[in-house]
Coordinates of C-alpha atoms in Angstrom, one line a residue:
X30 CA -48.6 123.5 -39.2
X31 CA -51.5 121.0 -39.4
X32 CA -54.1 121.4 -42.3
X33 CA -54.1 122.9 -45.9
X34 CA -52.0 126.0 -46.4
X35 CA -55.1 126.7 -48.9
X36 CA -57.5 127.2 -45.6
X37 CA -55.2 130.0 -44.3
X38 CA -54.5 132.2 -47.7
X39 CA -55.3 135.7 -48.6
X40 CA -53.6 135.2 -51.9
X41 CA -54.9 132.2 -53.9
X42 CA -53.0 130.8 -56.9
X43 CA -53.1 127.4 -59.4
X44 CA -50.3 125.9 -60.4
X45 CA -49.7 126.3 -64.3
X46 CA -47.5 123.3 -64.7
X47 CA -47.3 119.7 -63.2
X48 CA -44.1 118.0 -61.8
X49 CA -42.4 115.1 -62.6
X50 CA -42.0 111.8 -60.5
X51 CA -38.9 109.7 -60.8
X52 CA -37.0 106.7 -59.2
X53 CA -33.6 106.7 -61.0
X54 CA -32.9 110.3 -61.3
X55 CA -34.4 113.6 -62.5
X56 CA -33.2 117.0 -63.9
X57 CA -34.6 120.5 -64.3
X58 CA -33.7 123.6 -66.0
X59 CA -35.3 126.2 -68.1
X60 CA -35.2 124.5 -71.6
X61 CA -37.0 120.8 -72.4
X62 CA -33.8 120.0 -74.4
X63 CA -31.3 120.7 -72.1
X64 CA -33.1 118.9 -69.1
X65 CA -33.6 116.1 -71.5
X66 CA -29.7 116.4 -72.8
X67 CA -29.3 115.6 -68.8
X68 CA -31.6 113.0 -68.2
X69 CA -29.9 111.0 -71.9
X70 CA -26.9 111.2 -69.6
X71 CA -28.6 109.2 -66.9
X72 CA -30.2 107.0 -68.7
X73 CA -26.9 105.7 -70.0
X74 CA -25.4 104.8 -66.7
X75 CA -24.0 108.6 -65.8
X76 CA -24.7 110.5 -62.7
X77 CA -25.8 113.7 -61.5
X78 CA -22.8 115.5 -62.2
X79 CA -22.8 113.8 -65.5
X80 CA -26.1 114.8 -66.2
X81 CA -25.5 118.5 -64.7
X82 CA -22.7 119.8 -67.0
X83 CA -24.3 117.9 -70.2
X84 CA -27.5 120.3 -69.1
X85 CA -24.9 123.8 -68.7
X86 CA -23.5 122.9 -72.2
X87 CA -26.6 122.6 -74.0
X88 CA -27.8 125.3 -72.1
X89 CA -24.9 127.8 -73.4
X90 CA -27.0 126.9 -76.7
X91 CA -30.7 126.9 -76.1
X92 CA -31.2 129.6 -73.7
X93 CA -27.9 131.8 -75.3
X94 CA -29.0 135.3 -73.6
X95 CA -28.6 133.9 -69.6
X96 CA -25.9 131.2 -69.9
X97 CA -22.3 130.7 -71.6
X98 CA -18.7 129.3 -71.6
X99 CA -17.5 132.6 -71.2
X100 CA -19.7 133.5 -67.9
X101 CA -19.6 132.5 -64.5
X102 CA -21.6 130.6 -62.2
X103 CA -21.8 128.9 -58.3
X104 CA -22.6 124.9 -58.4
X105 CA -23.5 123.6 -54.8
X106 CA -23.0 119.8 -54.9
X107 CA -24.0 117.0 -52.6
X108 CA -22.0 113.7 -53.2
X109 CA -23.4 110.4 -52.4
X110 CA -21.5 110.2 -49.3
X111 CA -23.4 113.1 -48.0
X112 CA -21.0 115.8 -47.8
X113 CA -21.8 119.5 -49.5
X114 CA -19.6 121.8 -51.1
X115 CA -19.9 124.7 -53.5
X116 CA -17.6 125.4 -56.6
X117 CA -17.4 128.9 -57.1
X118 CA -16.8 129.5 -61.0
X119 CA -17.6 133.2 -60.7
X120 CA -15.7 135.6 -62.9
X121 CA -12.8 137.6 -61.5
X122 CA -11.8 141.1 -62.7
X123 CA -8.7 141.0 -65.5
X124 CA -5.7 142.2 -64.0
X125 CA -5.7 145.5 -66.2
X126 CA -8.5 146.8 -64.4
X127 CA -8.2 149.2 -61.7
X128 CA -10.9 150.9 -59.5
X129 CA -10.9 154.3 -61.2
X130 CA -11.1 152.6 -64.6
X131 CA -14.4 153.5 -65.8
X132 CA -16.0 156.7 -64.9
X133 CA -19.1 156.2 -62.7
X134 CA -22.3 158.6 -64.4
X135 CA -22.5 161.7 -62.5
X136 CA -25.2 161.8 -59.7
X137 CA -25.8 157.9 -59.8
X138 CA -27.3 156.3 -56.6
X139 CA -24.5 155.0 -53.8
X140 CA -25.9 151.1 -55.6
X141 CA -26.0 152.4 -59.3
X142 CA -22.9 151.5 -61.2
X143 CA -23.7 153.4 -64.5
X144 CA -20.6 154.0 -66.1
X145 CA -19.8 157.1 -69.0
X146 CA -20.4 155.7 -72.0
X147 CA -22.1 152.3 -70.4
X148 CA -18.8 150.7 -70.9
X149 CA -19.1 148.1 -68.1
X150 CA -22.2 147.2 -69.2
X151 CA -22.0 146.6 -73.3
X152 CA -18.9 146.0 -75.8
X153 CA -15.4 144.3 -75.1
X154 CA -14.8 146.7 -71.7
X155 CA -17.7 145.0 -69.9
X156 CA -16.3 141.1 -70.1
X157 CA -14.7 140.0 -66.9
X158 CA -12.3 137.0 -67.1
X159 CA -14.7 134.0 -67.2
X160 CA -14.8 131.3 -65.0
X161 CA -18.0 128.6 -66.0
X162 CA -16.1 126.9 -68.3
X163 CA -13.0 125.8 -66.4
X164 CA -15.8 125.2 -63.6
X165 CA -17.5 122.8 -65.3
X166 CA -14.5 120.9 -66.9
X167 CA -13.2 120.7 -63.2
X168 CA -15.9 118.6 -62.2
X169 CA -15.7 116.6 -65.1
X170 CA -12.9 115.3 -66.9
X171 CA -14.6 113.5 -69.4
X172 CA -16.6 115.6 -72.2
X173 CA -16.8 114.0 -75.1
X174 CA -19.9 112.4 -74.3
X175 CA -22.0 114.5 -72.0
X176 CA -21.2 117.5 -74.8
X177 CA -22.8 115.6 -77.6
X178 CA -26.5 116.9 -76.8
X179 CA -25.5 120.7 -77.3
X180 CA -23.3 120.0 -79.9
X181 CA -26.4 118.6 -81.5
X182 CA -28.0 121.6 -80.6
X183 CA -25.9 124.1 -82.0
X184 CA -25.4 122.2 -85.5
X185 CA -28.7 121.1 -86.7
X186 CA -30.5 124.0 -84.6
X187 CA -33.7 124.3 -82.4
X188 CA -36.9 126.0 -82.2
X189 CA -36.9 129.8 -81.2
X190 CA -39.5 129.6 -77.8
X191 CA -41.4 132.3 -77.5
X192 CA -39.3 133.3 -74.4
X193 CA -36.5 133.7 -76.5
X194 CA -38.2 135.6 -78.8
X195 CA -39.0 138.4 -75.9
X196 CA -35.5 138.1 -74.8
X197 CA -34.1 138.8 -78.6
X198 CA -36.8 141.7 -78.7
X199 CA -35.5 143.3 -75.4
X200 CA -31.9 143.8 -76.4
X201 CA -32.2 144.2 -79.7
X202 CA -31.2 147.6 -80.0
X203 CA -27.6 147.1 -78.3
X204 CA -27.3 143.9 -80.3
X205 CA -27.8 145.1 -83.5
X206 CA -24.3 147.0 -83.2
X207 CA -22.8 143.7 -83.1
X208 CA -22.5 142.1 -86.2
X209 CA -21.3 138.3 -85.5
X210 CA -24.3 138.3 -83.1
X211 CA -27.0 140.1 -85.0
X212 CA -26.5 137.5 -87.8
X213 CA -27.8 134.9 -85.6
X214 CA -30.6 136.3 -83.6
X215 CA -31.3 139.4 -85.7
X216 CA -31.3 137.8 -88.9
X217 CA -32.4 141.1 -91.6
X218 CA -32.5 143.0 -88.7
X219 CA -35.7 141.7 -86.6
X220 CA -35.8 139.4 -83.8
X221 CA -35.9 135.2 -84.7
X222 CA -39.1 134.9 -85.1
X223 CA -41.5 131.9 -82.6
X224 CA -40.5 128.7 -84.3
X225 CA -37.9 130.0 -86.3
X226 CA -34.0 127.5 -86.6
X227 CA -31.9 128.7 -83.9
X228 CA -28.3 127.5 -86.0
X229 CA -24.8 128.0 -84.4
X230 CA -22.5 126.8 -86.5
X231 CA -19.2 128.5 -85.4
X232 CA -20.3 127.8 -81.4
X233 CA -20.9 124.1 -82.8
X234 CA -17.0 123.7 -83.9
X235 CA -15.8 125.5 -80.7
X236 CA -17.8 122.4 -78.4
X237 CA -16.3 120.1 -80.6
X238 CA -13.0 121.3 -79.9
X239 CA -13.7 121.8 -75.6
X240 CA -14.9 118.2 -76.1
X241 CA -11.4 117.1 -77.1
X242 CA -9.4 119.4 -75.2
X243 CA -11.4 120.4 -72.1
X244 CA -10.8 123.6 -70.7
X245 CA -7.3 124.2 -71.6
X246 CA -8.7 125.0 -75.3
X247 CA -9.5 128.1 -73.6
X248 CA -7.3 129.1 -70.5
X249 CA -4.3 127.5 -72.0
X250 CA -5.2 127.1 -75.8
X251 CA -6.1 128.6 -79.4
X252 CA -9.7 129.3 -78.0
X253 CA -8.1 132.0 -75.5
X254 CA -5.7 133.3 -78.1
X255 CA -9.2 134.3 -79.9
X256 CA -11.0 135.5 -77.1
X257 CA -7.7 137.7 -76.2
X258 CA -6.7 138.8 -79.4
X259 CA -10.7 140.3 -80.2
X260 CA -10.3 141.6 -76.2
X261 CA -6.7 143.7 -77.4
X262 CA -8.6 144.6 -80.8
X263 CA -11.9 146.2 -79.3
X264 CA -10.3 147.8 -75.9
X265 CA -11.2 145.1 -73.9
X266 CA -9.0 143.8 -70.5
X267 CA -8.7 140.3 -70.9
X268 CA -4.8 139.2 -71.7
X269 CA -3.5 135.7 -71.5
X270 CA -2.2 136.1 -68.0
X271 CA -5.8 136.3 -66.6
X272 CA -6.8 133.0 -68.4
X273 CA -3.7 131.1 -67.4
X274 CA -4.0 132.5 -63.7
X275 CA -7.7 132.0 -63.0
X276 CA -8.9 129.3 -60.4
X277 CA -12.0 128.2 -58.9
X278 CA -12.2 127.7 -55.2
X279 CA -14.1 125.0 -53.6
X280 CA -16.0 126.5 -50.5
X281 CA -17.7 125.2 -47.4
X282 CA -21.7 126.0 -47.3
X283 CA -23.5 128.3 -45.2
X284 CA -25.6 127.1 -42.3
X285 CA -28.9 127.9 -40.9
X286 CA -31.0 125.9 -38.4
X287 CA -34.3 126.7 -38.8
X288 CA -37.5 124.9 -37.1
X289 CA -35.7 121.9 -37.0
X290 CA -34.2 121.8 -40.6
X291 CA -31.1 122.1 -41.7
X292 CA -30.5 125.0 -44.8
X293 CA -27.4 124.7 -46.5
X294 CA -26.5 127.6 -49.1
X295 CA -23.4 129.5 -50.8
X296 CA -20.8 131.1 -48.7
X297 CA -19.1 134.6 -49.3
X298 CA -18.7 135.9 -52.0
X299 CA -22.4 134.8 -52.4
X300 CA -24.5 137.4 -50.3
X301 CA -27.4 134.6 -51.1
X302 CA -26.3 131.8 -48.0
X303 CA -25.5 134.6 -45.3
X304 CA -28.4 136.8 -46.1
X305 CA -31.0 133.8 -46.2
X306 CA -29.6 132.1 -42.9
X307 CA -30.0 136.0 -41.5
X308 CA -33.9 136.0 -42.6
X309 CA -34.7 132.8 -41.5
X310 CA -33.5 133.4 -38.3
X311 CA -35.2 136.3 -38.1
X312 CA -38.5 135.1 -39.1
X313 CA -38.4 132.0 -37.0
X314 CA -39.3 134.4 -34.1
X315 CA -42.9 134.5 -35.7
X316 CA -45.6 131.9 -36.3
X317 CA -45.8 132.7 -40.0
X318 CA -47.6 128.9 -40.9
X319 CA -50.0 130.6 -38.7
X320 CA -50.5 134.0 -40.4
X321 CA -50.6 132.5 -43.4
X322 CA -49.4 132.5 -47.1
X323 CA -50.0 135.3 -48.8
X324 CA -51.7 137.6 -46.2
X325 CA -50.7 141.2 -45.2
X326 CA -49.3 140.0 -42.1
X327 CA -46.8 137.6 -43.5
X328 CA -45.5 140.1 -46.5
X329 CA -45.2 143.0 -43.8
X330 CA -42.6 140.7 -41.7
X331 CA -40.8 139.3 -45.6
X332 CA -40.7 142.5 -46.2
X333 CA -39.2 144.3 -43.0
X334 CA -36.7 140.8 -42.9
X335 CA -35.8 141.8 -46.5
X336 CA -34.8 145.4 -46.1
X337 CA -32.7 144.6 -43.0
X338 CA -31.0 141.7 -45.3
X339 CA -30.1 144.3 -47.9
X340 CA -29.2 147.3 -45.8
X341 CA -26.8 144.9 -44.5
X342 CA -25.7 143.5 -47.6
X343 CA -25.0 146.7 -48.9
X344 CA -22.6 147.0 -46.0
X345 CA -20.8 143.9 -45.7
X346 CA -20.5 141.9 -49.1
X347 CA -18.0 141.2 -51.1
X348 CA -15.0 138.8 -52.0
X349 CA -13.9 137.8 -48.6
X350 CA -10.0 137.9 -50.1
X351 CA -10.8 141.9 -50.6
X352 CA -13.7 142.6 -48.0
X353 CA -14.5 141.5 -44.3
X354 CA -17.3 139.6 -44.3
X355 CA -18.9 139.4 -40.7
X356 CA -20.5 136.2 -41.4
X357 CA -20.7 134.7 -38.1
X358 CA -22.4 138.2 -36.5
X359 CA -25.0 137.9 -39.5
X360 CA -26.0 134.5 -39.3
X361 CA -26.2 134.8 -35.5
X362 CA -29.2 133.9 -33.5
X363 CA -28.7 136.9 -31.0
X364 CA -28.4 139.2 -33.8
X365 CA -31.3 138.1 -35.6
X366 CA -33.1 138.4 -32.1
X367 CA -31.8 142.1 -32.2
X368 CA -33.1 143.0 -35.6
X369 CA -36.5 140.9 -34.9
X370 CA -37.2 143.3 -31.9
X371 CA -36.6 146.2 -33.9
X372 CA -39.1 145.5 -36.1
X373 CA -42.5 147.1 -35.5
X374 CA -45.8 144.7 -36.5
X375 CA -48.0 147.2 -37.6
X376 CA -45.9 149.5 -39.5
X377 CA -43.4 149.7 -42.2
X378 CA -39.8 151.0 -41.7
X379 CA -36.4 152.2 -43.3
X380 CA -33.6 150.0 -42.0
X381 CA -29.7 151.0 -42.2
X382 CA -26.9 148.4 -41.6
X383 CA -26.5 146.9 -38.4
X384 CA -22.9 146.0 -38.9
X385 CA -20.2 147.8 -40.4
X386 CA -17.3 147.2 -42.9
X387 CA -23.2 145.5 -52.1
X388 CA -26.4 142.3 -60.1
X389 CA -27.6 141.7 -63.8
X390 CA -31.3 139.4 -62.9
X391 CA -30.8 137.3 -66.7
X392 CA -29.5 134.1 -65.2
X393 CA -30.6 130.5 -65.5
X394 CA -30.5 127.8 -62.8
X395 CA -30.7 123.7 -63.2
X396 CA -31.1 120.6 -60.3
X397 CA -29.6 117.3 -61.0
X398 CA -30.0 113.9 -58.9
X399 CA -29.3 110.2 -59.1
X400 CA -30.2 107.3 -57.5
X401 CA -26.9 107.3 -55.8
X402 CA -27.6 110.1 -53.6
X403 CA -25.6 112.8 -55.8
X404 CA -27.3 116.1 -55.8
X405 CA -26.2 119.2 -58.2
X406 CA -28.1 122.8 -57.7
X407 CA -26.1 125.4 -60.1
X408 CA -26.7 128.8 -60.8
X409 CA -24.9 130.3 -64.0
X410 CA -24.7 133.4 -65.5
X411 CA -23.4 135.9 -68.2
X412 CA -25.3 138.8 -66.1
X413 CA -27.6 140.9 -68.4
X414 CA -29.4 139.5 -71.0
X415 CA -27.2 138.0 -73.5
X416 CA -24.1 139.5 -71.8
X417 CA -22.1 142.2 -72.9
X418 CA -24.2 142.2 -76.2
X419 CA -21.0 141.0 -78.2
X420 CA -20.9 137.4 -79.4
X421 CA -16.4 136.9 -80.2
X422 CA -15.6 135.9 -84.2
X423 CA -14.0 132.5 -84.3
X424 CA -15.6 131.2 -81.0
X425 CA -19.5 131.9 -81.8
X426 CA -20.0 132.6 -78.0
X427 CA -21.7 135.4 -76.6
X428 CA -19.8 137.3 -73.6
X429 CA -20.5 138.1 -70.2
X430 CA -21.0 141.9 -68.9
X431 CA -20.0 141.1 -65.2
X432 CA -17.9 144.2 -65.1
X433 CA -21.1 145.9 -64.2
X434 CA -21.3 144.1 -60.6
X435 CA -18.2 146.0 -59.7
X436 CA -18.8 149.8 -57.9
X437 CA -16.8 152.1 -60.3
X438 CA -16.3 154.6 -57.8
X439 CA -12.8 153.6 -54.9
X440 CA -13.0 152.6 -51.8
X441 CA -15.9 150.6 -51.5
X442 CA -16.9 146.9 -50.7
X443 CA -17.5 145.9 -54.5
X444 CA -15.1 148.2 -55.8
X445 CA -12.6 147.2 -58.7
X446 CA -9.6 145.4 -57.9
X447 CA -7.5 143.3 -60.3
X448 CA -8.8 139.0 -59.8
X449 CA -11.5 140.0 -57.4
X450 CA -14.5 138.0 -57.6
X451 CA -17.8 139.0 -58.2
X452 CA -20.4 139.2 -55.5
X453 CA -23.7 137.4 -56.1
X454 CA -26.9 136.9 -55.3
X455 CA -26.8 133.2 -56.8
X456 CA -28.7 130.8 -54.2
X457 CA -28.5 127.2 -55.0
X458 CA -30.1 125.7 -51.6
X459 CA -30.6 122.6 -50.5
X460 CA -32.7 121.6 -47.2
X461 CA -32.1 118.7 -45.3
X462 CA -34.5 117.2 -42.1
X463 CA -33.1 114.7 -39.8
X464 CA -29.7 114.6 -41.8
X465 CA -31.9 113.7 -45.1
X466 CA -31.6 115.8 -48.2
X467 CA -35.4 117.1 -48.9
X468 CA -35.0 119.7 -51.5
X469 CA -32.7 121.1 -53.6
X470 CA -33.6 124.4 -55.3
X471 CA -32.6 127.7 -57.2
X472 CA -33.2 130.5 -59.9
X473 CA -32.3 133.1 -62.1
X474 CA -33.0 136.8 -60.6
X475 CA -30.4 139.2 -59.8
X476 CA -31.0 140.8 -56.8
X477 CA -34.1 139.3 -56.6
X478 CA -32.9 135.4 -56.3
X479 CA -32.0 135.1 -52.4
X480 CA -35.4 136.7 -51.3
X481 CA -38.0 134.3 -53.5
X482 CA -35.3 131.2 -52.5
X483 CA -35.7 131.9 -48.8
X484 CA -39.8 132.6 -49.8
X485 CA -39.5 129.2 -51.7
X486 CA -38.6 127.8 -48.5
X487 CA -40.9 129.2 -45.8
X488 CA -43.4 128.1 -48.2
X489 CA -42.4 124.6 -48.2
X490 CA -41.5 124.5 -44.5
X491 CA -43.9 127.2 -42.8
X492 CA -46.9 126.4 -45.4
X493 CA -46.8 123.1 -46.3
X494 CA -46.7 123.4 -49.8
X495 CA -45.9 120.9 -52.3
X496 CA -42.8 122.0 -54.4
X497 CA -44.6 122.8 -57.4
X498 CA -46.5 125.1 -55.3
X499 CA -43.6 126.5 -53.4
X500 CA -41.9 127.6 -56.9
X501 CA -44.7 128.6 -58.2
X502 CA -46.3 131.0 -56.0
X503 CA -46.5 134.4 -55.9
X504 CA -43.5 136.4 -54.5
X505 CA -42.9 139.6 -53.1
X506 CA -39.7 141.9 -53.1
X507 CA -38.1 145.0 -51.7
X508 CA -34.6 145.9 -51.0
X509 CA -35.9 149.1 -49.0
X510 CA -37.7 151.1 -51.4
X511 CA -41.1 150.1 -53.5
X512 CA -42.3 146.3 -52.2
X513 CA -42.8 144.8 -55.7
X514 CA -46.0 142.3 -54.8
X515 CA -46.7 139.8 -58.1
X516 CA -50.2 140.9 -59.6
X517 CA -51.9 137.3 -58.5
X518 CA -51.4 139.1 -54.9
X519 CA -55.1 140.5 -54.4
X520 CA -55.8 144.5 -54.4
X521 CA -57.1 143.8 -50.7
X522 CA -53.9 142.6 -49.8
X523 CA -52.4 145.7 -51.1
X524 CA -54.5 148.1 -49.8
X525 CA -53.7 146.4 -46.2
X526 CA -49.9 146.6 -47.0
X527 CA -50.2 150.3 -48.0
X528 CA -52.1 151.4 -44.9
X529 CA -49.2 150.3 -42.8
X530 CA -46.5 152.5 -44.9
X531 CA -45.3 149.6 -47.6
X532 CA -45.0 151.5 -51.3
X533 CA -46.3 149.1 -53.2
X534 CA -46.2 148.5 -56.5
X535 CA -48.3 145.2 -58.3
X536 CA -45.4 143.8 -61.3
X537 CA -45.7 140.8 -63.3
X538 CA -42.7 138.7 -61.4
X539 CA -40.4 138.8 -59.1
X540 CA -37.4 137.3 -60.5
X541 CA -37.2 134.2 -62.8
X542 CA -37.9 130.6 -63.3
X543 CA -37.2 128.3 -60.4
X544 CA -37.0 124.8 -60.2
X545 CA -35.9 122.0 -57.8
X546 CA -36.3 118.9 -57.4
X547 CA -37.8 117.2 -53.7
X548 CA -36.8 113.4 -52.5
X549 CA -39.0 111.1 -50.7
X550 CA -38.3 108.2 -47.9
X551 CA -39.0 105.9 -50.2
X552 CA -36.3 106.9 -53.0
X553 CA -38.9 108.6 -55.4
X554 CA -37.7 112.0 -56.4
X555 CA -40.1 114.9 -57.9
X556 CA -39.1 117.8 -60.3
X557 CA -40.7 120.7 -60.4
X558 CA -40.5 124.2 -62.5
X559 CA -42.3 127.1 -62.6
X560 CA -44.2 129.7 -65.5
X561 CA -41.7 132.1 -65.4
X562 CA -39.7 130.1 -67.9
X563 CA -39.5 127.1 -70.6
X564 CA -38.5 125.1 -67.1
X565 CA -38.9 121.4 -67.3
X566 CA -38.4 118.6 -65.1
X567 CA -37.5 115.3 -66.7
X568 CA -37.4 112.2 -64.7
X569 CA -35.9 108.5 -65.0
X570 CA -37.4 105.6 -64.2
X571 CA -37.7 101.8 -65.1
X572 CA -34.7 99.9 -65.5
X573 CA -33.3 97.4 -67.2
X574 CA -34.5 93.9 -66.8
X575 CA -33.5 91.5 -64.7
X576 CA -31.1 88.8 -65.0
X577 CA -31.7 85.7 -67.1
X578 CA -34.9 87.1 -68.4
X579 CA -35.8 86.2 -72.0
X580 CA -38.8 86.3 -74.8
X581 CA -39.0 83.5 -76.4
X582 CA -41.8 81.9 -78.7
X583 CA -43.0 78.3 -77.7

């Protein structure tokens, strides 16, 4: 589409932050001080993946309520050579567990997974048998160095961002029950205040120890004894079998041709790669460039494309070891021209599954890349806001709640079964024209992750957009119910959307803080990260000087 995406808007919006440029490398995440803990690591000689899991460690300190060593996570990696895969570190359910182990909260929706008592959701029964840490380790076996920024971190302490702040403030009430974890961001009771010293003394010794030991401390070692004995003493299900046992998997990308580019995202048990191949496919029927951004006619067909992606997620996802996956149906062409005739342009409709066999939204996500073609996009998680609400003596680490993915009730696709994985929504993308990488993207969201990804795209692809545009622009979700529009979308717009049957209802954002990072012919690379986080792109550039070169005074 030829022209400024500007000239064909209904919904108008400037950017809040600028990007970055680089030529050596760049990183972004959702703290300054863990994308500059990554971008130390390149400037010393290290590469993307070097720089990525210096980034997740420092992360597990400065932005403690979305990411930890005892969480989970999805890293989609892009080596130099060219070839993709995707490390699935998700958490798996301990072997205790069966599916009529908790009681699901009489009357609760078929994709409500309230528990009596919210035990999957806060205390030791809500932890799930982590898999980030061994995830990391595994594509890195050497820590010492690329730990040293969070160790840093956790030590001498940071400033509390206002973000953190609101996130202490949220889940203050559950937290307070905890004392280990109260002490730190409840200090006399009230949330750290703005500025305050974020100090993690205990967390400090346990990084010091990982550094040393790698990931054995914990599936093999005297950091698991901890995390099991406090699991046996509070009710929890973790026992030593499930740390020794657990695995990540390495797993082949998802696929979707669309307009001449190539979209690469996670496979099963990620719903994210499947659902946004599905959409795309879908939408590539329609000249949406030429409907424009932002207009009623564009959200009408994201919207219609998003409840048929969810009616059939809620059908057919799941941990393809446990559930049948019909991936190749979904991700079809012919069914997406199946679904795209059903769908009606001038009104809204309620959409069931069209095959037959479904998430916290407090994640973080960071994009790593060198100069020698290596490309990290990871997405990691200890589901709700600062987990389970526990933080285990000894280790100083917060745990995750992923227990409350799982369907409480039998016979379903995300029911419980002992080592099943978790299903996610986790959608670290990359795009690719001509065979050459373009952009490499992802956020934090639950449910509402795959659907601004797949917006992220059709904005840089269909629109024309810039990347810090594309992340930054207004979203819109629905999974079948109210279409959640962000308030920069204009009351006209609404009204249009309403007089063709959408519910909708205006909210502040859709999902979190995205960033990615976009790469030029000529090797420049550009980071980008949007306002609905402390998201920050820091870039490398320069270099040392060349050969024989000296100062000297005549």
């Amino acid at each position: 589409m030829s022209g400024n995406w500007r000239d064909r808007t209904a919904t108008r919006f400037e950017c809040q932050k600028m990007p970055a440029v680089s030529s050596r490398g760049m990183v972004v995440s959702n703290h300054p001080l863990a994308s500059s803990a990554g971008a130390e690591m390149l400037a010393a000689g290290g590469n993307a993946i070097d720089a990525a899991i210096a980034t997740l460690f420092t992360l597990t300190v400065v932005e403690p309520m979305m990411v930890g060593i005892i969480g989970g996570g999805m890293a989609h990696v892009r080596l130099a050579d060219g070839s993709h895969r995707f490390l699935d570190g998700q958490s798996t359910v301990p072997s205790a567990v069966r599916d009529d182990t908790y009681t699901s909260r009489q009357g609760a929706a078929h994709d409500v997974f309230d528990t009596v008592g919210n035990e999957n959701l806060n205390g030791a029964k809500a932890v799930a048998t982590p898999g980030s840490l061994k995830a990391w380790c595994e594509t890195l076996r050497r820590f010492g160095d690329v730990m040293q920024p969070a160790i840093k971190h956790a030590a001498r302490g940071y400033a509390a961002t206002p973000y953190l702040h609101e996130c202490i403030s949220e889940s203050a009430a559950e937290m307070r029950k905890d004392k280990p974890i109260a002490a730190i961001y409840l200090p006399d009771g009230e949330p750290l205040k703005i500025g305050e010293r974020v100090i993690q003394a205990e967390y400090a010794e346990t990084l010091r120890y990982i550094a040393d030991h790698g990931d054995n401390a914990l599936y093999e070692g005297p950091l698991g004894d901890i995390l099991v004995d406090y699991m046996e003493k509070t009710g929890g299900f973790i026992r030593r079998n499930d740390l020794t046992s657990y695995k990540t998997v390495e797993r082949q990308p998802i696929r979707a041709d669309y307009r001449g580019w190539t979209i690469l995202g996670p496979p099963p048990p990620a719903a994210s790669g499947v659902h946004i191949a599905q959409m795309l496919n879908i939408l590539e029927g329609y000249d949406i460039g030429g409907l424009g951004f932002g207009t009623p006619e564009t959200i009408h067909y994201l919207a219609e494309v998003l409840k048929i992606a969810f009616a059939d997620r809620a059908a057919a996802s799941g941990d393809p070891d446990y559930v049948g996956v019909p991936v190749e149906r979904l991700t079809s062409k012919a069914y997406a021209e199946e679904r795209r005739r059903a769908i009606d342009p001038a009104r809204a409709q309620a959409w069931g599954a069209g095959v037959s066999q479904l998430e916290g939204a407090h994640t973080t996500h960071m994009t790593a890349a060198d100069s020698f073609g290596n490309v990290v996009a990871t997405t990691q998680t200890i589901n709700n806001l600062f987990g389970a609400k526990i933080m285990i003596p000894g280790l100083g680490a917060i745990a995750n709640n992923y227990m409350n993915l799982f369907d409480p009730r039998p016979g379903h696709a995300l029911s419980l079964a002992p080592g099943k994985r978790v299903t996610t929504s986790m959608s670290p993308m990359m795009a690719l024209r001509d065979g050459k990488l373009r952009y490499a993207l992802g956020l934090p969201g639950g449910k509402r992750i795959f659907p601004s990804a797949m917006q992220a795209l059709i904005n840089l692809i269909d629109h024309g957009m810039s990347l810090q545009e594309a992340v930054e622009a207004p979203r819109v979700w629905t999974e079948g119910n109210a279409l959640e529009v962000e308030q920069t979308v204009p009351e006209s717009v609404r009204t249009r959307l309403a007089s063709v049957g959408h519910k909708v209802q205006p909210v502040a954002t859709v999902a979190g803080g995205m960033n990615g990072i976009a790469f030029d012919d000529d090797g420049s690379m550009t980071g980008a990260a949007c306002w609905r986080a402390d998201g920050t792109p820091v870039g490398i550039s320069g270099g040392l000087a060349k050969s024989g070169i000296r100062f000297r005074l005549s």
